[in-house]
Coordinates of C-alpha atoms (C1' of nucleotides) in Angstrom, one line a residue:
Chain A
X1 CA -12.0 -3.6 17.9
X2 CA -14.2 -5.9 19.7
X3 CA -14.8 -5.6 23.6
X4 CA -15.5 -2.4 23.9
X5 CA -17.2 -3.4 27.5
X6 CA -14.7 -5.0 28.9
X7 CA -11.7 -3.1 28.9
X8 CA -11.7 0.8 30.3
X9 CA -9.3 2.4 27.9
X10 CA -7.1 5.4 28.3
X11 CA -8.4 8.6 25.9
X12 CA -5.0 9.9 24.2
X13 CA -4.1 13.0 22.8
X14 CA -3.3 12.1 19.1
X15 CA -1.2 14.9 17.1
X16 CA 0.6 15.1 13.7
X17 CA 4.5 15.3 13.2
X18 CA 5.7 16.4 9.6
X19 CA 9.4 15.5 8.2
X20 CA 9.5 18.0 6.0
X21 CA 12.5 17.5 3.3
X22 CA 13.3 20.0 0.4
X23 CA 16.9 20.3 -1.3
X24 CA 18.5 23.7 -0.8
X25 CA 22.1 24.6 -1.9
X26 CA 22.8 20.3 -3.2
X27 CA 22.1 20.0 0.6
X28 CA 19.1 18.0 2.1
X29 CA 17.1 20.0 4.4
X30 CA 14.3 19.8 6.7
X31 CA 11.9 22.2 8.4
X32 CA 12.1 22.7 12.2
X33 CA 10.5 24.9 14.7
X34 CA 12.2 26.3 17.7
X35 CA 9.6 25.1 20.9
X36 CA 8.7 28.3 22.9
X37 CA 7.5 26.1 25.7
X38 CA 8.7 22.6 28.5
X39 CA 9.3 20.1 27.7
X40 CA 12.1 20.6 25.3
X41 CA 11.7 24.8 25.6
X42 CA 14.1 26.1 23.1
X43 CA 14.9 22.9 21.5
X44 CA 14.0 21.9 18.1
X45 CA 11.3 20.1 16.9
X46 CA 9.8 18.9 13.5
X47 CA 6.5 20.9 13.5
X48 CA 3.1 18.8 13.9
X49 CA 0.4 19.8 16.3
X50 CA -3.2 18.1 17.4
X51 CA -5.6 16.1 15.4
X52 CA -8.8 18.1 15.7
X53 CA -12.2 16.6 16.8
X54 CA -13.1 16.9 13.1
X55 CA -9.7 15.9 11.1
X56 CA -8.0 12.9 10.1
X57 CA -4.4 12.3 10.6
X58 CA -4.0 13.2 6.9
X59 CA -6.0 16.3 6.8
X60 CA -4.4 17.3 10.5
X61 CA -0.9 17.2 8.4
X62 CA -1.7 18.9 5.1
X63 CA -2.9 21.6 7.7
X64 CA 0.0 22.1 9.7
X65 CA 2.3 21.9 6.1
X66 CA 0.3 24.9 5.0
X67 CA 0.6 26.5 8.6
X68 CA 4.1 26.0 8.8
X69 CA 5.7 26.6 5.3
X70 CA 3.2 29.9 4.7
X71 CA 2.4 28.2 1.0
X72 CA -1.1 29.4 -0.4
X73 CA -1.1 25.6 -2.2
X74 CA 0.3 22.3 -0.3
X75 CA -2.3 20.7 -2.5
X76 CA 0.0 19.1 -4.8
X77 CA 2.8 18.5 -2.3
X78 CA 3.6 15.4 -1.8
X79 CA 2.6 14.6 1.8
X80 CA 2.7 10.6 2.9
X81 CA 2.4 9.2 6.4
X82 CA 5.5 7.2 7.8
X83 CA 4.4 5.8 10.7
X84 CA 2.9 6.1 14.1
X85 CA 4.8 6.7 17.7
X86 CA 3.2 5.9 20.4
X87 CA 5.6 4.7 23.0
X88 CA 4.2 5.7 26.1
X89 CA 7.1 8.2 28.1
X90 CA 7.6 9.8 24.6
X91 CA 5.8 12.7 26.1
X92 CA 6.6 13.5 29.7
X93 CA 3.3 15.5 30.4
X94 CA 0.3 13.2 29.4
X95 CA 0.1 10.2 27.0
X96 CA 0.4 11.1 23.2
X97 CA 0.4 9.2 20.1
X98 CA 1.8 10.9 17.2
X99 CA 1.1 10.0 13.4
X100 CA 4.5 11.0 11.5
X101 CA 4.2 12.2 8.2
X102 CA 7.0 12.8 5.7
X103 CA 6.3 16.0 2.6
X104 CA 8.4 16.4 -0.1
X105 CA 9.2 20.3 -1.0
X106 CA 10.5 21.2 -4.6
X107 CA 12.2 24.4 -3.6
X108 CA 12.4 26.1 -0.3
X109 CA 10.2 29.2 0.1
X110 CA 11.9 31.2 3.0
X111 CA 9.6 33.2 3.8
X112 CA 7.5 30.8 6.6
X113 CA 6.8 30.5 10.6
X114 CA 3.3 30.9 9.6
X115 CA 0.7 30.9 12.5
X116 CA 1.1 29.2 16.1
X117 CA 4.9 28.0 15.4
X118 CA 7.6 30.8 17.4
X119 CA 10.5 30.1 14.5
X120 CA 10.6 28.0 11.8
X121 CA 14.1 27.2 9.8
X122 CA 15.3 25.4 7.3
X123 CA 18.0 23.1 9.0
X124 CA 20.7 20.9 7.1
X125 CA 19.9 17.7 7.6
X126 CA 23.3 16.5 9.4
X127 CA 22.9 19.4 11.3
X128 CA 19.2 18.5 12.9
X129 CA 19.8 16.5 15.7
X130 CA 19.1 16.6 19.4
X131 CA 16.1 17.3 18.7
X132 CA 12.6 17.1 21.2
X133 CA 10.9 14.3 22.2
X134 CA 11.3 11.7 19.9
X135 CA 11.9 13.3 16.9
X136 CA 15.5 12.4 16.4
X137 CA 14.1 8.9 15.3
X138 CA 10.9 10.2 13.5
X139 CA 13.6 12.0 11.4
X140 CA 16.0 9.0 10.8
X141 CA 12.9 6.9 10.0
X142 CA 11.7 9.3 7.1
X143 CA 15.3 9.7 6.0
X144 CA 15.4 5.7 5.7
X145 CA 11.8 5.7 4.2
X146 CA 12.6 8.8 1.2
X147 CA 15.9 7.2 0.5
X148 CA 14.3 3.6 -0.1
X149 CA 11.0 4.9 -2.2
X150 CA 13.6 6.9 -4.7
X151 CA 15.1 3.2 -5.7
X152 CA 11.9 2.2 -6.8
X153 CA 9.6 5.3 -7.4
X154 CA 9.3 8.6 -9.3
X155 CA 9.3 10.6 -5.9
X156 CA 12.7 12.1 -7.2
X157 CA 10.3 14.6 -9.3
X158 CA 8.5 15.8 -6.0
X159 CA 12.0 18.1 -5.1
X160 CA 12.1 19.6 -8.5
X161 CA 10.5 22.3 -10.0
X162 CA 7.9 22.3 -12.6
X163 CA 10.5 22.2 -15.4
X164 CA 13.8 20.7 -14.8
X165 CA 17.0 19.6 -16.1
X166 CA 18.4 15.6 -15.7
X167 CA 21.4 17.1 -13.6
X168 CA 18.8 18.9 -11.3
X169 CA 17.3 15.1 -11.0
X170 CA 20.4 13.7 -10.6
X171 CA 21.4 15.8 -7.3
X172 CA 18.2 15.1 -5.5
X173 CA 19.3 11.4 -5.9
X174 CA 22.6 12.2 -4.8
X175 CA 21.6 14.4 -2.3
X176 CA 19.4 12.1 -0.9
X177 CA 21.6 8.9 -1.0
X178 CA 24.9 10.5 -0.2
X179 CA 26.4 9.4 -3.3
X180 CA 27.4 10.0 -6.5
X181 CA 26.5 8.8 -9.5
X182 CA 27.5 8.2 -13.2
X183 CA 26.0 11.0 -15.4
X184 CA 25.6 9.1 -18.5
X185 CA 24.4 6.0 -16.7
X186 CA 22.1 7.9 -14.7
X187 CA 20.8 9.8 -17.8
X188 CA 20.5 6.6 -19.9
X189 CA 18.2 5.0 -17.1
X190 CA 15.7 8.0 -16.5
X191 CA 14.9 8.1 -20.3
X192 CA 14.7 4.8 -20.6
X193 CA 12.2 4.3 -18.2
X194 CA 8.8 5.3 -20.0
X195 CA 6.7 7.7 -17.8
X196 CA 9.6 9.2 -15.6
X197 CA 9.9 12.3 -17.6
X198 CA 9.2 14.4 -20.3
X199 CA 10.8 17.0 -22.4
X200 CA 9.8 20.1 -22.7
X201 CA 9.0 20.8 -26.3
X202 CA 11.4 23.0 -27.2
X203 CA 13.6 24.5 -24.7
X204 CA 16.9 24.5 -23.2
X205 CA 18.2 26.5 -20.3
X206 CA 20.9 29.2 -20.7
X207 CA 21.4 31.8 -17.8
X208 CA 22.4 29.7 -15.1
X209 CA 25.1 27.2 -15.9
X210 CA 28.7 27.8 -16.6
X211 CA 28.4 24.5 -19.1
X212 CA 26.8 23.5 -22.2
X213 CA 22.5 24.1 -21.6
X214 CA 20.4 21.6 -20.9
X215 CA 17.2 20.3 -22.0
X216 CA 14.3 20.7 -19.7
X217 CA 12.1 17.8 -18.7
X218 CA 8.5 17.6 -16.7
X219 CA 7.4 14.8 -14.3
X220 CA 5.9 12.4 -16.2
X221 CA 2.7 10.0 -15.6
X222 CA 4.4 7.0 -14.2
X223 CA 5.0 6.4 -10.5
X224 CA 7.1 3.4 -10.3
X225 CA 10.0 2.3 -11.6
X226 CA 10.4 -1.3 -13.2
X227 CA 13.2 -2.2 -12.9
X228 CA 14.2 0.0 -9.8
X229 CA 16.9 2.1 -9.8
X230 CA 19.4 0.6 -6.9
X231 CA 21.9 2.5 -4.5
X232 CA 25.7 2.2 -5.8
X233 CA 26.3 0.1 -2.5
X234 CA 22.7 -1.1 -1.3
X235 CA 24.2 -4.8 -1.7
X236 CA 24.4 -7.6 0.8
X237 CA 23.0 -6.0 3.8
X238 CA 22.2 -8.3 6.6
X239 CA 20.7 -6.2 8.8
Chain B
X1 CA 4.1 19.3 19.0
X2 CA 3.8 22.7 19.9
X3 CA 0.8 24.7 21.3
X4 CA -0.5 22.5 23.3
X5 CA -2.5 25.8 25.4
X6 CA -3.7 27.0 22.7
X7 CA -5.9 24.4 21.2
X8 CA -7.9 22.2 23.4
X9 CA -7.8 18.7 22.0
X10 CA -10.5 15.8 21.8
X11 CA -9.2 12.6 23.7
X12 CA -9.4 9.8 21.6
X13 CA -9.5 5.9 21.6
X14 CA -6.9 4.3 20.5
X15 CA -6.9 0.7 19.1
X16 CA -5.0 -1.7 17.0
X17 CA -6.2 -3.6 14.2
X18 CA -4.2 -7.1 12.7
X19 CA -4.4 -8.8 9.7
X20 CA -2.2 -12.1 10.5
X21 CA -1.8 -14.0 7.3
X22 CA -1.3 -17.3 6.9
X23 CA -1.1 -20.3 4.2
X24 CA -3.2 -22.9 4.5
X25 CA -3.7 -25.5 1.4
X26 CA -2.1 -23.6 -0.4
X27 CA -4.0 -20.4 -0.3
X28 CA -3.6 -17.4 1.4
X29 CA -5.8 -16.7 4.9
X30 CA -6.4 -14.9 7.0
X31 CA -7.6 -14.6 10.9
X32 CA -10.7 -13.1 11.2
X33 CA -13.1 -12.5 14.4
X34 CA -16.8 -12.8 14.3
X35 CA -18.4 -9.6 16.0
X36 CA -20.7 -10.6 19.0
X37 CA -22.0 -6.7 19.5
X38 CA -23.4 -3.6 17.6
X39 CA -22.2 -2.2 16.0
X40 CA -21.6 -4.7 12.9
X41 CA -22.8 -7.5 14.8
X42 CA -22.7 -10.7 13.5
X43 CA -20.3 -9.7 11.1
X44 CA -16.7 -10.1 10.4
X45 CA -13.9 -8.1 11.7
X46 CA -9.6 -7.9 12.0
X47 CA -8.8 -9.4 15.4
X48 CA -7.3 -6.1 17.7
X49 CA -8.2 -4.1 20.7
X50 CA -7.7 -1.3 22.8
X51 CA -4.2 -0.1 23.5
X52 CA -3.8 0.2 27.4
X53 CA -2.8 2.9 29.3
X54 CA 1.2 1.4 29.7
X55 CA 1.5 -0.1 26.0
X56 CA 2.9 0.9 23.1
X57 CA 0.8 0.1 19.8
X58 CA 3.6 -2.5 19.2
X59 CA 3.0 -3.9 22.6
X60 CA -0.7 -4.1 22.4
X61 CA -0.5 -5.6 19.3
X62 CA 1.7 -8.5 20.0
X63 CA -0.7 -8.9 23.2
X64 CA -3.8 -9.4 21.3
X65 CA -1.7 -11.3 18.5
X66 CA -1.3 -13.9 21.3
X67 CA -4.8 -13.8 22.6
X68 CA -6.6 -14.3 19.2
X69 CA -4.0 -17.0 18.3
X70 CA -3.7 -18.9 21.2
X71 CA -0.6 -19.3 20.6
X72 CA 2.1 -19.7 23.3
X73 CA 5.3 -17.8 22.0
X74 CA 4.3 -15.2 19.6
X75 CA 8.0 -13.2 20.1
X76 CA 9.4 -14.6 16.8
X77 CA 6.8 -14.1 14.8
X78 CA 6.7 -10.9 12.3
X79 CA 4.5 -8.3 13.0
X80 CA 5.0 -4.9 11.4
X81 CA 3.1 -1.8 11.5
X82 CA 1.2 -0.6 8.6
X83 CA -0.2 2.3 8.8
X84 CA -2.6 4.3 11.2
X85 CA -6.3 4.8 10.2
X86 CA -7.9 8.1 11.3
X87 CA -10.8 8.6 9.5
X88 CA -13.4 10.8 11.5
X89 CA -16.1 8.6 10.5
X90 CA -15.1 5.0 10.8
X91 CA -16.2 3.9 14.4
X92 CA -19.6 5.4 14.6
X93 CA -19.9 5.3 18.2
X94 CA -17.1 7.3 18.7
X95 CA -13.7 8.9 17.7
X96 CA -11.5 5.7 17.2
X97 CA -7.5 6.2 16.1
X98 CA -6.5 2.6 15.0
X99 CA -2.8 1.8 14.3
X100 CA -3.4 -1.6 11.8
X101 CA -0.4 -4.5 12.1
X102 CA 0.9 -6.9 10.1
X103 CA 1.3 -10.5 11.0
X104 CA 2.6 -13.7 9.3
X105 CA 2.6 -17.0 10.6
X106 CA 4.1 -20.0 9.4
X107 CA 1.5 -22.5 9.6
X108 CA -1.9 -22.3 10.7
X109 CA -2.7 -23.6 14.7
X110 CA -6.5 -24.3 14.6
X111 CA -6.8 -23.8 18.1
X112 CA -7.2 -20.2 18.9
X113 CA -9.9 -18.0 19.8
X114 CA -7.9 -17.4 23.6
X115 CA -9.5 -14.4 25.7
X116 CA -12.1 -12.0 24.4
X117 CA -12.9 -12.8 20.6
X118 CA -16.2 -14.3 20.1
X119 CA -15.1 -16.7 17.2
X120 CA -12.2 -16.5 15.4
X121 CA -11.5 -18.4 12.4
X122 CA -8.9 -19.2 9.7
X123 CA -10.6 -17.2 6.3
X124 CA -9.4 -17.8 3.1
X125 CA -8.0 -14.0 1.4
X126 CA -10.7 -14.4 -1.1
X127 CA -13.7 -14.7 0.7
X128 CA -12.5 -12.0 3.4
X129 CA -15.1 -9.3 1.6
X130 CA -17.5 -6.7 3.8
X131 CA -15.6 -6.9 7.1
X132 CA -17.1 -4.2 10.1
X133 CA -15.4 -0.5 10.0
X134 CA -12.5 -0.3 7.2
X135 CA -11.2 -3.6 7.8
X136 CA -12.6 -4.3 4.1
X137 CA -9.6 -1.1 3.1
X138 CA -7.2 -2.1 5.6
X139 CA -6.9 -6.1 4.8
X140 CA -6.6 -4.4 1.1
X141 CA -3.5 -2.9 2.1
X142 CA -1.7 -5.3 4.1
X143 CA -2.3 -7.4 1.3
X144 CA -0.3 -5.1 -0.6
X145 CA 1.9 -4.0 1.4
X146 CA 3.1 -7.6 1.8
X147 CA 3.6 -8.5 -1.6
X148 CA 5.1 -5.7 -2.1
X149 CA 8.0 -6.4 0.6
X150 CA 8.1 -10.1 -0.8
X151 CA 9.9 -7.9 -4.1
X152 CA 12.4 -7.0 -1.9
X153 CA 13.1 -8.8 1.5
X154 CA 13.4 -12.0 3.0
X155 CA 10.1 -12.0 3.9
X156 CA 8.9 -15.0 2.5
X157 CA 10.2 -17.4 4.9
X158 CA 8.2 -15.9 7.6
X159 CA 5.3 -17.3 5.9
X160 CA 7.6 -21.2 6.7
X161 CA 8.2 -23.7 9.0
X162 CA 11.5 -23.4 10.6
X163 CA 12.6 -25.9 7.5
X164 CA 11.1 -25.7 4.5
X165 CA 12.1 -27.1 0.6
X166 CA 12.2 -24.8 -1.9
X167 CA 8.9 -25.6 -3.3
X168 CA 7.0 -24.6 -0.1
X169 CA 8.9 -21.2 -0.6
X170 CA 7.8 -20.8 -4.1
X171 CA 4.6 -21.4 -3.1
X172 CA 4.3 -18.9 -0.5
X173 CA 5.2 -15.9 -3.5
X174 CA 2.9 -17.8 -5.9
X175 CA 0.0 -18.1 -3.3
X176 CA 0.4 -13.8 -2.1
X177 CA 1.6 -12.7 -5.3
X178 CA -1.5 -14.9 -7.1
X179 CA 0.7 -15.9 -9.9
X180 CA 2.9 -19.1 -11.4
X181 CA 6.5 -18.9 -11.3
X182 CA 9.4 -20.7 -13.5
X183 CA 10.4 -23.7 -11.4
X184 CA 14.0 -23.4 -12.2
X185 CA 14.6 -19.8 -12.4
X186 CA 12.7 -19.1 -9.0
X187 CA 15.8 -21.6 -7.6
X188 CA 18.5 -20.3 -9.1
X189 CA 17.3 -16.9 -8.0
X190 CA 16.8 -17.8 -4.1
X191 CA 20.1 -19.6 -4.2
X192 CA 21.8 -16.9 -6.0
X193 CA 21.0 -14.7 -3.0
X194 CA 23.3 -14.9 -0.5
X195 CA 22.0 -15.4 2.9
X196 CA 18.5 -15.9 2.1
X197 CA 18.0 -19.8 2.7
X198 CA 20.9 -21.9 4.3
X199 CA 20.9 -25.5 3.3
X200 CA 20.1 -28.0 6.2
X201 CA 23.3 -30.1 6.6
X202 CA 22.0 -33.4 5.8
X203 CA 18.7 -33.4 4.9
X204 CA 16.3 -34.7 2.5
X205 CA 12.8 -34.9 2.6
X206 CA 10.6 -38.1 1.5
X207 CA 7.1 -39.0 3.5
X208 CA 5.0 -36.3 1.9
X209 CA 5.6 -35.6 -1.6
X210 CA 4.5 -37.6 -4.8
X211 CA 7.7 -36.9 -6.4
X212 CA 11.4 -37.0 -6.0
X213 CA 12.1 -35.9 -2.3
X214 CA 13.1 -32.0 -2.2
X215 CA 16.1 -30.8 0.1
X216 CA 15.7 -29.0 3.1
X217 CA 16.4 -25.2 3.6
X218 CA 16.6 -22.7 6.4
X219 CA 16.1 -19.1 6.8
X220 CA 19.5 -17.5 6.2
X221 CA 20.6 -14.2 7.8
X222 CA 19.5 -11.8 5.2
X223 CA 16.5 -9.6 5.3
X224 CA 16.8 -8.1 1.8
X225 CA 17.0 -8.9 -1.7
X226 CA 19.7 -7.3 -3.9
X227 CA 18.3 -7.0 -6.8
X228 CA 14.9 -8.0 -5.8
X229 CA 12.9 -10.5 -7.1
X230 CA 9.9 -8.9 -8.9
X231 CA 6.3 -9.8 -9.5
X232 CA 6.1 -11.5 -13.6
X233 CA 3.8 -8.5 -14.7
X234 CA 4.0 -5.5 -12.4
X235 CA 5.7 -3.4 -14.7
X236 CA 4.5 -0.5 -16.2
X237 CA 2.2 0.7 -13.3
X238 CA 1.1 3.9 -14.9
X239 CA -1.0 4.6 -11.4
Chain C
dC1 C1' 40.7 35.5 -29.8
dC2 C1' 42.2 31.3 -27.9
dT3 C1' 42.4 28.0 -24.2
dC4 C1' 40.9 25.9 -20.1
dT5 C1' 37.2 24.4 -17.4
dT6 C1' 32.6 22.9 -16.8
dT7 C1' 28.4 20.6 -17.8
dA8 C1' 25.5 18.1 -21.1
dT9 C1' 25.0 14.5 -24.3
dG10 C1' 26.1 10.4 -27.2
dG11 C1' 28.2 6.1 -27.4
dT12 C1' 30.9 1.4 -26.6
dC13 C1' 32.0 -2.9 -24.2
dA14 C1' 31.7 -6.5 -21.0
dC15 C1' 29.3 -8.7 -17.5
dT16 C1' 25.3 -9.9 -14.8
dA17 C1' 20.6 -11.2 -14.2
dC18 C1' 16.8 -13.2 -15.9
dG19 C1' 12.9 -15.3 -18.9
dA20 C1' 12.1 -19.3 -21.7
dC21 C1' 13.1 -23.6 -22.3
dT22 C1' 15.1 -28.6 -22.4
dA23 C1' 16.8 -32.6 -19.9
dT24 C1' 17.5 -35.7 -16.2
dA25 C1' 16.7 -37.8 -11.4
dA26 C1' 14.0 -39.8 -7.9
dA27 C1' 10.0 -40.7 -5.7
dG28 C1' 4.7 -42.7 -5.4
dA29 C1' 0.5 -44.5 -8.0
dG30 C1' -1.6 -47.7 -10.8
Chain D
dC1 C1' 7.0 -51.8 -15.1
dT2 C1' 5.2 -47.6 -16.6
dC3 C1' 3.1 -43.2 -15.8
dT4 C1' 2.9 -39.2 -13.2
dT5 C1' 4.8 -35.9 -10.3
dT6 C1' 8.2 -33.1 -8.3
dA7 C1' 13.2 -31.8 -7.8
dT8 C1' 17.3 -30.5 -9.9
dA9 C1' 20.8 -29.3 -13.6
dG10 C1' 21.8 -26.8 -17.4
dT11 C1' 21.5 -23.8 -22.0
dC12 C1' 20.6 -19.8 -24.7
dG13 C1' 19.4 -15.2 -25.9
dT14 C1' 18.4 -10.7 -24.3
dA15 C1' 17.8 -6.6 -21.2
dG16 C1' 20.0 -3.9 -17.8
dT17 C1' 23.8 -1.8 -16.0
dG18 C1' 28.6 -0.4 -14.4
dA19 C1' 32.8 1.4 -16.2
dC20 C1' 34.4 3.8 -19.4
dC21 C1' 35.6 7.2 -23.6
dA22 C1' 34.3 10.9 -26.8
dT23 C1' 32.1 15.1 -28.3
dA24 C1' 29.3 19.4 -27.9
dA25 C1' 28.4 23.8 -26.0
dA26 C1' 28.6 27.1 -22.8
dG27 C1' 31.4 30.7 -19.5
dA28 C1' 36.0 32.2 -17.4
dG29 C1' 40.4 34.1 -17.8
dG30 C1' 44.4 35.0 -20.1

DNA sequence: CCTCTTTATGGTCACTACGACTATAAAGAG
DNA sequence: CTCTTTATAGTCGTAGTGACCATAAAGAGG
């Protein structure tokens, strides 16, 4: 920050990109826009836009969420920044850094495609790639990032509902990590770990299920695990 | 990413801010710039600088890592980016974007203060209090961030000479994590790890030490820790 | 109505990891 | 030669967890 004198410096254009994940059909998914416009016209794209004069980075995003999933209240969303591009030919017009941001969705409303953004869709995630600019790696990197804080945090509860059951829990791990885990096991950690959830006082869910109800639980206070809860095969990597 | 006709958008500046940690007498430090113009003159500050017009934020940040070191081969040294800092306020001269890096050096080269930066000097973590803009916030949070990752990764031998005993490792966790570890326990847990420290063929080391002369380790091939190696009390975070 | 399937829930058992602790070895300081 | 200091080896009990097995409670289909 010092030396403002002696160096010219370039102004940039600095915008927001959003990885928007929610879990739809025991599928991840996340939220794309179609682009209308070159570069990368008719290509898809995690939405974002421009910081304005007046913004920061995080306000810029919790903006564009709003704008782009049509929800009244992103308030309580859980919305973190990832990190921040800024290679310089990641753009082809004009020089643009980009502050990445990944949100967290507990269901997915449909209806969306608010304001400035042509088409918005919900895309599996193993089906979103080729995407513009570089948002193939934004998305990898949030991928990576959501996968990593679920070992070791209560972000699980940001895909669920207000009220939901350990087997809804379970799947956003599962869903998440690509594996599968031990019911009981899984069960037997969550409770044990004070804070995680809470059950609701006194109900159990019918309708839905073809097996025996299950008991509803709440996001509780805590937001870290101790001790973490691993990946079946997270061991011995190297690189 | 999309839009760009239909908002016009404010250039910004774009800078990078370090926080290079070292340990020094056994304390955590850190490099720290003393500001030669308003505003915050006279005061402290995070070495960094403007990105250029060709750089990444990566790029510009190893560039100024070897300017306010002095030092001559700065590629193996771990720098990681933190997070970006956006606030509208925080440069009051103008609109300043600053992607903040991390830095950790083995030992501490007196010598620096290369190109631009008034004075730099080696601060002890403690006394780095009422730094110019955020720096106060972001120092806060590469604290963190780094003894967080120590939980986790290999990270620790960053903070070493090329060979190191297994005392100066502990002490690196015990400086940034500000806490005493079991002797014993902390060994059997880095040499439990596979790939984290490889011993040096046929080494033992005598001048320095008052007491029985410590074997030699180097830094193995692994970058994380399965299962981690956690702080004594950082369970139970609630918040 | 009965059986099969499905999901939820409760439990056991063995093994690993780890905190707390004791003991021994090998150097320098006095 | 003894004291201090640091490194290293090992022990013991407990928490956490992976791999199971068993039971409960619902719907589906005969």
């Amino acid at each position: 920050m010092d030396g403002y004198d002696k160096y010219a410096f370039e102004p940039f254009a600095v915008t927001v990109d959003l990885a928007v994940f929610t879990i739809r059909d025991g599928a991840l998914h996340v939220l794309l826009v179609e682009r209308g416009q070159e570069p990368y016209a008719g290509r898809w794209a995690l939405p974002g836009g421009f910081v304005r004069p007046e913004e920061s980075a995080e306000t810029a995003a919790r903006r564009e969420l709003a704008e782009e999933t049509g929800l009244q209240d992103v308030s309580g969303l859980h919305l973190e920044q990832l990190r921040t591009y800024s290679e310089p030919g990641r753009d082809p017009r004009m020089r643009v850094v980009s502050v990445a941001f990944t949100a967290l969705l507990p269901d997915a409303p449909e209806a969306h495609g608010g304001s400035d953004a042509a088409r918005a869709r919900w895309t599996p995630y193993d089906a979103a790639r080729n995407l513009a600019f570089d948002h193939d790696r934004i998305l990898a990197d949030a991928h990576e990032r959501i996968g990593a804080k679920l070992e070791y945090t209560c972000l699980a509860t940001r895909f669920c509902p207000p009220e939901f059951t350990l087997g809804e829990l379970q799947q956003v791990y599962e869903t998440v990590w690509g594996t599968t885990l031990d019911r009981p096991n899984f069960r037997r950690k969550v409770l044990a770990t004070p804070g995680f959830v809470e059950a609701v006082p006194g109900g159990a869910r019918l309708t839905g299920g073809r097996g025996k109800p299950a008991a509803l639980y709440r996001a509780g206070p805590a937001t870290t695990l101790h001790p973490p809860l691993l990946r079946p095969t997270s061991e011995g990597r190297t690189a």
